[in-house]
Coordinates of C-alpha atoms and ligand atoms in Angstrom, one line a residue:
M27 CA 17.4 15.4 16.1
P28 CA 14.2 13.6 15.2
K29 CA 13.8 13.4 11.4
I30 CA 11.5 16.0 9.8
K31 CA 8.7 14.1 8.1
K32 CA 7.8 15.0 4.4
A33 CA 4.4 15.0 2.9
L34 CA 3.3 15.5 -0.5
V35 CA -0.1 17.0 -1.2
T36 CA -2.0 17.2 -4.6
G37 CA -4.8 19.6 -4.7
I38 CA -2.9 22.0 -2.5
T39 CA -4.7 25.1 -3.8
G40 CA -8.1 23.7 -3.1
Q41 CA -10.2 23.8 0.0
D42 CA -8.9 20.7 1.8
G43 CA -5.4 21.2 0.4
S44 CA -5.1 24.4 2.4
Y45 CA -6.5 23.1 5.8
L46 CA -4.3 19.9 5.4
A47 CA -1.2 22.0 4.7
E48 CA -1.9 24.2 7.8
F49 CA -2.5 21.2 9.8
L50 CA 0.7 19.2 8.7
V51 CA 2.9 22.3 9.1
K52 CA 1.7 22.8 12.7
K53 CA 2.6 19.0 13.2
G54 CA 6.3 19.9 12.2
Y55 CA 6.0 18.3 8.5
E56 CA 7.7 19.7 5.5
V57 CA 4.8 20.0 3.0
Y58 CA 5.3 19.9 -0.7
G59 CA 2.2 21.0 -2.5
L60 CA 1.7 20.0 -6.0
M61 CA 0.3 22.7 -8.1
R62 CA -0.7 23.0 -11.7
R63 CA 0.1 26.0 -14.0
S64 CA -2.6 28.7 -13.9
S65 CA -2.8 31.8 -16.0
S66 CA -3.7 33.9 -13.0
F67 CA -2.8 33.5 -9.3
N68 CA -4.7 30.9 -7.5
T69 CA -2.9 30.5 -4.3
D70 CA -5.0 32.7 -2.0
R71 CA -5.9 29.9 0.3
I72 CA -2.4 29.0 1.0
D73 CA -0.6 32.5 0.7
H74 CA -0.6 32.8 4.5
L75 CA 1.4 29.7 4.8
Y76 CA 4.1 30.1 2.1
Q77 CA 4.5 33.9 2.2
D78 CA 4.9 34.3 5.9
P79 CA 7.6 37.0 6.2
H80 CA 8.4 36.0 9.9
E81 CA 9.0 32.4 8.9
K82 CA 12.4 31.9 7.6
N83 CA 12.3 28.2 6.9
L84 CA 9.1 28.0 5.3
R85 CA 7.6 24.5 5.8
L86 CA 5.4 24.7 2.6
K87 CA 7.0 24.3 -0.7
L88 CA 5.2 24.5 -3.9
V89 CA 6.2 22.3 -7.0
Y90 CA 4.8 22.4 -10.4
G91 CA 3.1 19.2 -11.6
D92 CA -0.2 17.8 -12.9
L93 CA -2.0 14.6 -12.2
N94 CA -2.4 14.2 -16.0
D95 CA 1.4 14.5 -16.5
A96 CA 3.1 11.1 -15.3
S97 CA 6.6 12.3 -15.7
S98 CA 6.1 15.2 -13.5
L99 CA 4.6 12.7 -10.7
N100 CA 7.3 10.4 -11.3
H101 CA 10.1 13.1 -10.8
I102 CA 8.4 14.6 -7.8
V103 CA 8.0 11.3 -6.0
K104 CA 11.5 10.3 -6.7
T105 CA 13.2 13.5 -5.7
V106 CA 11.1 14.6 -2.6
K107 CA 10.8 10.9 -1.3
P108 CA 7.7 11.8 0.9
D109 CA 6.9 9.9 3.9
E110 CA 3.2 10.5 3.2
I111 CA 1.2 11.4 0.1
Y112 CA -2.3 12.9 0.1
N113 CA -4.1 12.7 -3.1
L114 CA -6.6 15.5 -3.1
G115 CA -6.4 16.7 -6.6
A116 CA -9.4 16.3 -8.8
Q117 CA -12.0 18.0 -11.0
S118 CA -14.4 17.9 -7.9
H119 CA -17.6 19.6 -9.2
V120 CA -20.3 16.9 -9.7
K121 CA -22.4 19.0 -12.1
V122 CA -19.4 20.1 -14.1
S123 CA -18.4 16.5 -14.5
F124 CA -21.5 16.0 -16.8
S125 CA -20.0 18.5 -19.1
I126 CA -16.4 17.3 -19.0
P127 CA -16.7 13.5 -18.3
E128 CA -13.6 12.5 -20.0
Y129 CA -11.4 15.1 -18.3
T130 CA -13.0 14.4 -14.9
G131 CA -11.9 10.7 -15.3
E132 CA -8.4 11.7 -16.6
V133 CA -7.7 13.5 -13.3
G134 CA -9.8 11.7 -10.9
A135 CA -9.3 8.1 -12.0
L136 CA -6.2 7.9 -14.2
G137 CA -4.6 10.6 -12.3
T138 CA -4.7 8.7 -9.2
T139 CA -3.3 5.6 -11.2
R140 CA -0.5 7.6 -12.4
L141 CA 0.4 8.6 -8.8
L142 CA 0.1 5.0 -7.5
E143 CA 2.3 3.9 -10.4
A144 CA 4.9 6.7 -9.6
I145 CA 5.0 5.3 -5.9
R146 CA 5.3 1.8 -7.1
D147 CA 8.0 2.6 -9.6
S148 CA 10.0 4.7 -7.1
G149 CA 10.3 1.8 -4.8
I150 CA 10.0 4.3 -1.8
K151 CA 8.3 3.4 1.3
T152 CA 5.4 5.9 1.7
K153 CA 1.9 6.1 2.9
F154 CA -0.9 7.2 0.5
Y155 CA -4.2 8.7 1.1
Q156 CA -6.9 8.8 -1.6
A157 CA -9.7 11.4 -1.3
S158 CA -12.7 9.2 -1.9
S159 CA -16.2 10.5 -1.8
S160 CA -19.6 9.8 -0.4
E161 CA -20.8 10.5 -4.1
M162 CA -19.7 6.9 -4.8
Y163 CA -22.8 5.7 -2.9
G164 CA -25.2 7.4 -5.3
N165 CA -28.8 6.8 -4.3
A166 CA -27.7 4.5 -1.7
S167 CA -29.3 1.2 -0.9
E168 CA -29.0 1.7 2.9
F169 CA -29.0 4.4 5.7
P170 CA -26.6 5.4 7.0
Q171 CA -23.8 4.5 4.7
N172 CA -20.8 2.8 6.1
E173 CA -17.6 1.0 4.6
N174 CA -19.7 -1.8 3.4
T175 CA -22.5 0.0 1.6
P176 CA -22.4 -0.8 -2.2
F177 CA -21.4 1.9 -4.6
R178 CA -23.9 3.1 -7.1
P179 CA -22.3 6.1 -8.7
R180 CA -24.6 8.7 -10.3
S181 CA -22.2 11.0 -12.2
P182 CA -18.9 10.9 -14.1
Y183 CA -17.4 12.3 -11.0
A184 CA -18.6 9.6 -8.7
A185 CA -17.7 6.9 -11.4
A186 CA -14.1 8.3 -11.6
K187 CA -13.9 8.2 -7.7
V188 CA -15.0 4.6 -7.6
Y189 CA -12.3 3.6 -10.1
A190 CA -9.7 5.4 -8.0
Y191 CA -11.1 3.8 -4.9
W192 CA -10.6 0.4 -6.2
M193 CA -7.1 1.1 -7.6
T194 CA -6.1 2.3 -4.1
A195 CA -7.4 -0.8 -2.6
N196 CA -5.7 -2.9 -5.4
Y197 CA -2.4 -1.4 -5.0
R198 CA -2.5 -2.1 -1.1
E199 CA -3.3 -5.8 -1.8
A200 CA -1.2 -6.3 -5.0
Y201 CA 2.0 -4.4 -4.0
N202 CA 1.7 -4.0 -0.2
I203 CA 1.6 -0.2 -0.4
F204 CA 0.2 1.5 2.8
A205 CA -2.8 3.1 0.8
C206 CA -6.1 4.3 2.4
N207 CA -9.3 5.5 1.2
G208 CA -11.0 8.2 3.1
V209 CA -14.6 8.2 2.0
L210 CA -15.5 11.7 3.1
F211 CA -19.0 13.0 3.0
N212 CA -19.5 16.7 2.1
H213 CA -17.3 19.1 4.0
E214 CA -17.3 22.9 3.8
S215 CA -15.7 25.9 5.3
P216 CA -15.2 29.6 4.5
R217 CA -12.6 28.4 1.9
R218 CA -15.2 26.2 0.0
G219 CA -15.3 26.9 -3.7
E220 CA -18.0 29.5 -4.6
T221 CA -19.8 27.2 -6.9
F222 CA -20.6 24.5 -4.3
V223 CA -24.2 25.2 -2.9
T224 CA -23.3 26.0 0.7
R225 CA -20.7 28.8 -0.2
K226 CA -23.0 29.9 -3.0
I227 CA -25.7 30.5 -0.4
T228 CA -23.5 32.1 2.2
M229 CA -21.7 34.4 -0.4
A230 CA -25.0 35.4 -1.8
L231 CA -26.5 35.9 1.5
A232 CA -23.7 38.4 2.6
R233 CA -24.2 40.3 -0.6
I234 CA -28.0 40.3 -0.2
R235 CA -27.5 41.7 3.4
H236 CA -25.1 44.4 2.1
K237 CA -27.7 45.2 -0.7
V238 CA -25.4 44.4 -3.5
Q239 CA -27.4 41.4 -4.7
T240 CA -31.3 41.0 -4.9
K241 CA -31.8 37.3 -5.9
L242 CA -30.0 34.0 -5.4
Y243 CA -30.8 31.2 -8.2
L244 CA -30.5 27.7 -7.1
G245 CA -31.3 24.1 -8.3
N246 CA -32.7 21.2 -6.3
L247 CA -33.7 22.3 -2.8
D248 CA -34.7 18.8 -1.7
A249 CA -31.3 17.2 -2.0
K250 CA -30.0 16.2 1.6
R251 CA -26.3 16.1 2.4
D252 CA -24.2 15.1 5.4
W253 CA -22.2 18.5 5.9
G254 CA -19.2 18.7 8.1
F255 CA -16.5 21.1 8.6
A256 CA -13.3 20.7 6.3
G257 CA -10.9 21.6 9.2
D258 CA -12.2 18.6 11.1
Y259 CA -12.0 16.2 8.3
V260 CA -8.3 16.8 7.3
E261 CA -7.4 15.6 10.8
A262 CA -9.1 12.2 9.8
M263 CA -7.0 12.0 6.8
W264 CA -3.8 12.3 8.7
L265 CA -5.0 9.9 11.5
M266 CA -5.6 7.2 8.6
L267 CA -2.0 7.4 7.9
Q268 CA -0.8 7.1 11.4
H269 CA -2.8 3.9 12.2
H270 CA -0.7 0.8 12.3
E271 CA -2.7 -0.9 9.3
A272 CA -3.9 0.7 6.0
D273 CA -7.6 0.7 5.6
D274 CA -10.7 2.5 4.4
Y275 CA -12.8 4.8 6.4
V276 CA -16.2 6.8 6.2
V277 CA -15.8 10.3 7.7
A278 CA -19.0 12.1 8.2
T279 CA -21.3 13.8 11.0
G280 CA -24.1 11.2 11.0
E281 CA -26.5 14.0 10.4
T282 CA -28.3 15.0 7.1
Y283 CA -30.0 18.3 6.1
S284 CA -31.5 19.4 2.9
V285 CA -30.4 22.4 0.9
R286 CA -33.8 24.1 2.0
Q287 CA -32.6 23.5 5.6
F288 CA -29.3 25.2 4.9
L289 CA -31.0 28.2 3.5
E290 CA -33.3 28.4 6.6
E291 CA -30.3 28.2 8.9
A292 CA -28.1 30.7 7.1
F293 CA -30.9 33.4 6.3
G294 CA -32.6 32.9 9.6
Y295 CA -29.1 33.6 11.4
V296 CA -29.2 37.2 10.0
G297 CA -32.8 37.6 10.4
L298 CA -33.9 37.3 6.7
N299 CA -36.6 35.1 5.1
W300 CA -35.0 33.1 2.4
K301 CA -38.3 32.6 0.4
K302 CA -38.1 36.4 -0.6
Y303 CA -34.8 36.0 -2.4
V304 CA -34.5 32.4 -3.7
E305 CA -35.4 31.5 -7.3
I306 CA -35.3 28.2 -8.8
D307 CA -33.3 27.9 -12.1
K308 CA -33.6 24.7 -14.0
K309 CA -29.9 25.0 -15.1
Y310 CA -28.6 24.1 -11.7
F311 CA -30.3 20.7 -11.8
R312 CA -28.2 17.5 -12.8
P313 CA -29.1 14.9 -15.1
T314 CA -29.0 12.3 -12.3
E315 CA -29.2 13.5 -8.7
V316 CA -28.0 11.9 -5.5
D317 CA -31.1 12.5 -3.2
C318 CA -29.8 11.8 0.3
L319 CA -26.7 11.0 1.9
M320 CA -25.9 10.3 5.6
G321 CA -22.6 8.7 6.8
D322 CA -21.8 6.3 9.6
S323 CA -18.2 7.1 10.8
S324 CA -18.2 4.8 13.8
K325 CA -15.3 2.8 12.4
A326 CA -13.1 6.0 12.3
K327 CA -14.4 6.9 15.8
K328 CA -13.3 3.4 17.2
L329 CA -10.1 2.9 15.4
L330 CA -8.8 6.5 14.9
N331 CA -10.4 8.2 17.9
W332 CA -11.8 10.7 15.3
K333 CA -15.1 12.6 15.7
P334 CA -16.4 16.0 14.2
K335 CA -16.1 18.9 16.4
V336 CA -18.2 21.5 14.5
N337 CA -22.0 20.8 14.1
F338 CA -24.4 22.0 11.3
P339 CA -25.5 25.3 12.9
Q340 CA -22.0 26.2 13.8
L341 CA -20.7 25.4 10.4
V342 CA -23.4 27.5 8.8
R343 CA -22.7 30.4 11.1
M344 CA -19.0 30.2 10.7
M345 CA -19.5 30.4 6.9
V346 CA -22.0 33.3 7.1
D347 CA -19.7 35.3 9.4
A348 CA -16.7 34.8 7.2
D349 CA -18.6 35.8 4.1
M350 CA -20.2 38.9 5.8
N351 CA -16.5 39.8 6.5
V352 CA -15.3 39.2 2.9
V353 CA -18.1 41.4 1.4
R354 CA -17.7 44.0 3.9
K355 CA -14.0 44.2 3.1
I356 CA -14.5 44.2 -0.6
L357 CA -17.0 47.0 -0.4
H358 CA -14.5 48.9 1.6
G359 CA -11.6 48.3 -1.1
T360 CA -9.6 45.6 0.7
K361 CA -9.6 41.8 0.1
G362 CA -11.1 39.8 2.9
K363 CA -9.0 37.3 4.6
R364 CA -10.6 33.7 4.8
Ligands
LIG28 P1 -11.4 21.7 -4.7 O1 -11.4 22.9 -3.7 O2 -12.1 21.7 -5.9 O3 -9.7 21.4 -5.0 C1 -9.4 20.6 -5.9 C2 -7.9 20.8 -6.1 O4 -7.5 19.8 -7.2 C3 -7.4 22.0 -6.6 O5 -6.1 22.4 -5.8 C4 -7.2 21.9 -7.9 O6 -6.2 22.8 -8.4 C5 -6.6 20.5 -8.1 N1 -6.5 19.9 -9.3 C6 -7.6 19.8 -10.3 N2 -7.1 19.3 -11.4 C7 -5.8 18.8 -11.2 C8 -4.9 18.3 -12.1 N3 -5.1 17.9 -13.3 N4 -3.6 18.1 -11.5 C9 -3.4 18.5 -10.2 N5 -4.2 19.1 -9.4 C10 -5.5 19.3 -9.9 O7 -11.8 20.3 -3.7 P2 -11.9 20.0 -2.3 O8 -13.1 20.3 -1.9 O9 -10.6 20.6 -1.6 O10 -11.7 18.4 -2.3 C11 -10.3 17.8 -2.2 C12 -10.5 16.4 -2.6 O11 -11.5 15.6 -1.9 C13 -10.9 16.2 -4.2 O12 -10.3 15.2 -4.8 C14 -12.5 16.0 -4.0 O13 -12.9 15.4 -5.1 C15 -12.4 15.2 -2.7 N6 -13.7 15.3 -2.0 C16 -14.2 16.4 -1.5 C17 -15.3 16.4 -0.6 C18 -15.9 18.0 -0.1 O14 -17.0 17.8 0.4 N7 -15.1 18.8 -0.3 C19 -15.9 15.2 -0.2 C20 -15.3 14.0 -0.6 C21 -14.3 14.0 -1.4 P3 -6.6 24.3 -9.1 O15 -6.7 25.1 -7.9 O16 -5.5 24.5 -10.1 O17 -8.0 24.1 -9.7
LIG29 O1 -24.3 20.1 -4.3 C1 -27.8 20.7 -4.8 C2 -27.0 19.9 -5.8 O2 -22.3 21.0 -5.6 C3 -24.9 19.7 -3.2 C4 -18.2 18.0 -3.9 O3 -17.2 18.5 -3.0 O4 -19.4 16.8 -2.2 C5 -19.6 17.8 -3.2 O5 -20.5 17.4 -4.1 C6 -26.4 19.5 -3.5 C7 -26.7 18.8 -4.8 O6 -22.0 19.4 -3.7 C8 -27.5 24.2 -6.4 O7 -28.1 19.4 -6.7 C9 -29.0 23.0 -5.5 O8 -27.7 17.9 -4.6 O9 -22.6 21.7 -3.3 P1 -22.8 20.7 -4.2 P2 -22.0 17.8 -4.1 O10 -22.5 17.6 -5.5 O11 -22.7 17.1 -3.0 C10 -19.1 15.6 -2.6 C11 -19.0 14.7 -1.2 C12 -17.9 15.5 -3.4 O12 -17.1 14.7 -3.4 C13 -17.7 16.5 -4.4 O13 -16.4 16.7 -4.9 O14 -26.9 20.9 -3.7 N1 -27.9 22.3 -5.4 N2 -28.8 24.1 -6.0 C14 -27.0 22.8 -5.9 N3 -25.5 22.5 -6.1 C15 -24.9 23.6 -6.6 N4 -23.5 23.4 -6.7 N5 -25.4 24.8 -7.1 C16 -26.6 25.1 -7.0 O15 -27.2 26.1 -7.4

């Protein structure tokens, strides 16, 4: 019998954690998801994976831990002995990182170091994926951004990610750990957190369409992002760890759209004019903004044979359709499945 591979995923309760867990379970992995204690249930994105009554040998196991608690990481790495570790845990909201810069660095920067140290200390042979971000480029000096574009972080979040990026690269060089950085550009889905702009828009649109909301308050509509689908991007994470050599890769669609264009696409899809509903509220502006990002993922295409499957209009429509369904179900008294 071939050995069942084990993967440890931090950030399992988040958007990417849920898609990655689904992907790995389908590939036959035993997945260990590291989750932190919460005062209320926060496993709705993964409930379908670990509460399936028809599945006897559940392939997703949840373990308590925290990126700010080295002893929990050491214990989990030593006892689980994962073949692959995906570090997706982070305080991932850029605007919030200006309010809690120290905490954002604790989790994103030092949390990554704690996990890398746990690997080094355990002596186990494992592969490590670090969730790096296009935010590290800041207001980039060149377009599109690739693996050689210099980092110019414009937020505490981005600065924490730059630190984690270099620690990952350093542990690869210093200790010969198979460690990769995936520099992922924005990726969205019906499971995206509701305070990120895309989901904020599609959720509000669904509520407006059902006449339970009248206005949508947003910040900078001119910002441009390279938006892809999270389901496509988790495959790239896995492919990086299957390659014969550890390396760093940009993962992106290569197209960029403004927040305004996202509004046009979403509202236009259901036959509404966004201008009638959207108001600008200064509180959603950031002390420093990243104006425009656009990624060049030709290295991932060439070496990993990865390319995105879902394009911008398909992504927007997928999210609008899903949120229409969520709101419809809420209004009819049942919780919508995402
Ligand atoms: P997300 O939905 O915000 O999920 C973040 C996850 O991190 C959640 O499971 C959260 O747990 C967990 N977490 C937060 N603090 C933690 C701590 N102290 N210890 C352990 N876990 C902790 O983010 P995402 O969109 O899935 O993104 C996944 C990763 O990719 C993040 O590192 C993000 O920074 C990075 N990234 C995201 C994008 C994107 O466009 N989505 C692009 C580039 C990079 P709770 O549920 O308990 O809060
Ligand atoms: O903002 C503008 C805002 O918060 C996108 C994270 O996953 O991707 C994400 O970071 C743009 C910004 O994502 C609102 O100013 C306007 O220019 O959806 P966002 P983000 O900051 O790009 C990167 C790659 C990550 O790594 C991060 O973890 O939209 N914007 N009005 C707004 N943004 C929000 N959130 N809310 C507004 O009302």
